[in-house]
PDB file of C-alpha atoms in Angstrom:
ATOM      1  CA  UNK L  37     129.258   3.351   2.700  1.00 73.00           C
ATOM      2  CA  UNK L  38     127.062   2.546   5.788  1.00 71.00           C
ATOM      3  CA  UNK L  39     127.565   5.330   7.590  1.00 74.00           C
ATOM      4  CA  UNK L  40     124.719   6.354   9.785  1.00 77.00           C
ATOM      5  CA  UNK L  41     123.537   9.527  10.672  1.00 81.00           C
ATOM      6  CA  UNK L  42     121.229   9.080  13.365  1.00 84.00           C
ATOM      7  CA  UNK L  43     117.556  10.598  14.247  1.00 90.00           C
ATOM      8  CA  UNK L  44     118.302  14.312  15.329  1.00 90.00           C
ATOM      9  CA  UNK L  45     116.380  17.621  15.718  1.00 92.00           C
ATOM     10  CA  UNK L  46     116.541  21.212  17.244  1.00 90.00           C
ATOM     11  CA  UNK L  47     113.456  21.725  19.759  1.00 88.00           C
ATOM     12  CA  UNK L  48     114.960  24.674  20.401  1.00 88.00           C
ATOM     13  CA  UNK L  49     114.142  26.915  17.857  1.00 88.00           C
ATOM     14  CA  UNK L  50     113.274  24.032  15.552  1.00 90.00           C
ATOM     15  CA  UNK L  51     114.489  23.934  11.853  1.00 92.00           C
ATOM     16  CA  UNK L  52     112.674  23.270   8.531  1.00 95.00           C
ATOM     17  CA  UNK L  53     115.393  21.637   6.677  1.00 95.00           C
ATOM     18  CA  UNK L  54     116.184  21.444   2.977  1.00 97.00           C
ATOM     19  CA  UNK L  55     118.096  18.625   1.586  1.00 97.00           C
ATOM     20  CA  UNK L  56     120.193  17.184  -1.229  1.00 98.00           C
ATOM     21  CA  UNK L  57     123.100  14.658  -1.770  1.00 98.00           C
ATOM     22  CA  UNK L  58     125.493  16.144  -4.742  1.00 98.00           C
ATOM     23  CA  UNK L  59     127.992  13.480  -4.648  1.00 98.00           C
ATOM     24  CA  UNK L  60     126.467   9.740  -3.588  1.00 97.00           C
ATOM     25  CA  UNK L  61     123.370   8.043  -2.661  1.00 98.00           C
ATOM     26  CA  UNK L  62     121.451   8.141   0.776  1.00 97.00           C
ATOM     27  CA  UNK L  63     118.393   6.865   1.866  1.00 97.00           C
ATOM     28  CA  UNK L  64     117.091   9.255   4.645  1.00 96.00           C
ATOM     29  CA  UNK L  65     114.262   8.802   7.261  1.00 95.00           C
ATOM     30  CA  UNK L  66     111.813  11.721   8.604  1.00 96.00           C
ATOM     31  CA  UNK L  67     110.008  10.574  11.643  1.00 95.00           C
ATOM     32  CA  UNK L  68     107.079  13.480  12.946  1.00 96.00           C
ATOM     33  CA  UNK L  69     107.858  14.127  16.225  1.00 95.00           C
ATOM     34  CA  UNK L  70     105.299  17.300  16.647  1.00 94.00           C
ATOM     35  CA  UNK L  71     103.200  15.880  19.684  1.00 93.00           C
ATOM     36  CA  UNK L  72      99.782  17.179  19.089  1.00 94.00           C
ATOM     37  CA  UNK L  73      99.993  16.300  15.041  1.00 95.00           C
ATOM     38  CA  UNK L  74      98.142  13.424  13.473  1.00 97.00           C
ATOM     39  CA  UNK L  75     100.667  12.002  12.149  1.00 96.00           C
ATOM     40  CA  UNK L  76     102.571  11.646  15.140  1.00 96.00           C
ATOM     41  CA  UNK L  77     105.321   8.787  15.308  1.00 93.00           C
ATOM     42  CA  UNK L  78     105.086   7.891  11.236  1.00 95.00           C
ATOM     43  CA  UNK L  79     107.959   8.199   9.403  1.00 95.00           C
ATOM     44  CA  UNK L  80     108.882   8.209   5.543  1.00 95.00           C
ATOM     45  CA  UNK L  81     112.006   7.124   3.595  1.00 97.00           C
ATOM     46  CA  UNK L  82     113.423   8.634   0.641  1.00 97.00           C
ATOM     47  CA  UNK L  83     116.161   7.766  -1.667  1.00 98.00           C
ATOM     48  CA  UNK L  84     118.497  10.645  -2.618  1.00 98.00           C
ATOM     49  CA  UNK L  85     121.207  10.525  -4.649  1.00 98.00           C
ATOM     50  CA  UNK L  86     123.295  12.764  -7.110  1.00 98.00           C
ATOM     51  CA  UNK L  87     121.581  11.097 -10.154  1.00 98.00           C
ATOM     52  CA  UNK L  88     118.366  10.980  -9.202  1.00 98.00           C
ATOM     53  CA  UNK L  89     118.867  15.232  -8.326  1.00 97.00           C
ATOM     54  CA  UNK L  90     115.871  14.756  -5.691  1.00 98.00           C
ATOM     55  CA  UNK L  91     115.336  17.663  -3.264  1.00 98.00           C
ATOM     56  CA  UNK L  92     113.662  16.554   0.121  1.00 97.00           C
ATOM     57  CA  UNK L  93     111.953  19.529   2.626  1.00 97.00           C
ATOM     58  CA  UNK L  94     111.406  18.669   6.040  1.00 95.00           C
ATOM     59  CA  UNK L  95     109.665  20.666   8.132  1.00 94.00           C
ATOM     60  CA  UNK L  96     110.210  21.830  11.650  1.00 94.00           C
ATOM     61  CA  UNK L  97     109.078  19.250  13.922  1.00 94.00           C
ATOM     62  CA  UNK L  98     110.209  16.283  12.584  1.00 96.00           C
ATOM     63  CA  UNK L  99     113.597  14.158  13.112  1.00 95.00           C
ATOM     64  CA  UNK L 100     116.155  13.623  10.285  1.00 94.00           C
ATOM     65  CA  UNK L 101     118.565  10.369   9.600  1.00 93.00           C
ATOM     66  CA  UNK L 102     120.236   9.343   6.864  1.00 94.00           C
ATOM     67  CA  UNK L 103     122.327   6.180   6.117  1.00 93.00           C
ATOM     68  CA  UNK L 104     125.001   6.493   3.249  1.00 96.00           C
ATOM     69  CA  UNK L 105     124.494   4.470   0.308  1.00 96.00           C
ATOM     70  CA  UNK L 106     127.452   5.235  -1.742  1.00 96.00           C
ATOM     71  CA  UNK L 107     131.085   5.054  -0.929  1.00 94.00           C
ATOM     72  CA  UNK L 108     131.349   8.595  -0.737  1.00 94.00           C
ATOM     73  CA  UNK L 109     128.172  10.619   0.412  1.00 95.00           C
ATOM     74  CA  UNK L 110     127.935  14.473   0.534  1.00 96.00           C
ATOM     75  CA  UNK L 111     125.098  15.859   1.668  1.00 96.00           C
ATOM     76  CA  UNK L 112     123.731  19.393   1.869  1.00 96.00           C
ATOM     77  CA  UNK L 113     121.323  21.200   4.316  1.00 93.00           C
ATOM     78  CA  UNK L 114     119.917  24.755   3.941  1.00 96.00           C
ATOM     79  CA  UNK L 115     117.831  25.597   7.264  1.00 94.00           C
ATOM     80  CA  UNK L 116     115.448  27.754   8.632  1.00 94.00           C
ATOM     81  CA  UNK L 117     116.599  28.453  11.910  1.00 89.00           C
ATOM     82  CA  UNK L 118     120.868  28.812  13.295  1.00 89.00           C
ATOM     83  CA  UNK L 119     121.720  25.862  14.669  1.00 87.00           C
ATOM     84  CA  UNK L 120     121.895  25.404  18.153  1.00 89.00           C
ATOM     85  CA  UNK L 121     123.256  22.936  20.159  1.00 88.00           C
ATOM     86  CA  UNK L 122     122.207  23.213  23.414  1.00 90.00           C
ATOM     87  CA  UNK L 123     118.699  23.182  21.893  1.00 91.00           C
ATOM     88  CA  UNK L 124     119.756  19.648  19.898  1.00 92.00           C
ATOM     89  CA  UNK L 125     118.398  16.429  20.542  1.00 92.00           C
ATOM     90  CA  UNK L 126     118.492  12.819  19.081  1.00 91.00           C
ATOM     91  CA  UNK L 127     116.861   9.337  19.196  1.00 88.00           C
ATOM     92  CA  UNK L 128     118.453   5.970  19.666  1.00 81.00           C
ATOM     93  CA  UNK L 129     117.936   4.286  16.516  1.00 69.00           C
ATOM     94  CA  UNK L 130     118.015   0.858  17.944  1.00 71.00           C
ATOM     95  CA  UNK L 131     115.392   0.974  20.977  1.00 64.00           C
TER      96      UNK L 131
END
């Protein structure tokens, strides 16, 4: 419970991201990080949870987070790109 998985993303051959929890409860944050978009710096919040069965896409271009709900959280990602990490990068939640 509480456990935070910070604001990361691949700029390096950036990933669309599909999500679900199938054991717990998360709520997760998408923040739009795609420079030239309108809806650059807005974010969204979702609740996802193993009862509620809730599937959440992100697209490529935008930074994922998620803080654990539930005792016990598992969470699954199916992406569109390999992930990379020397093309990974994060932001400080609490700036």
């Amino acid at each position: 419970m509480n456990t935070l998985r910070g604001l990361h993303f691949q700029w390096n051959k950036p990933q669309g991201k599909l999500i679900r929890v199938t054991k717990g409860e998360a709520v997760f944050a998408e923040l739009d990080i795609r420079y030239k978009s309108k809806t650059f710096g807005e974010h969204e919040k979702f609740i996802l949870s193993d009862v509620n069965k809730y599937i959440l896409w992100v697209p490529a271009g935008f930074a994922n987070g998620f803080l654990a709900l539930s005792e016990w959280c598992e969470v699954q990602y199916k992406c569109t790109a390999y992930y990379n990490p020397s093309g990974e990068g994060g932001i400080l939640w609490n700036t």
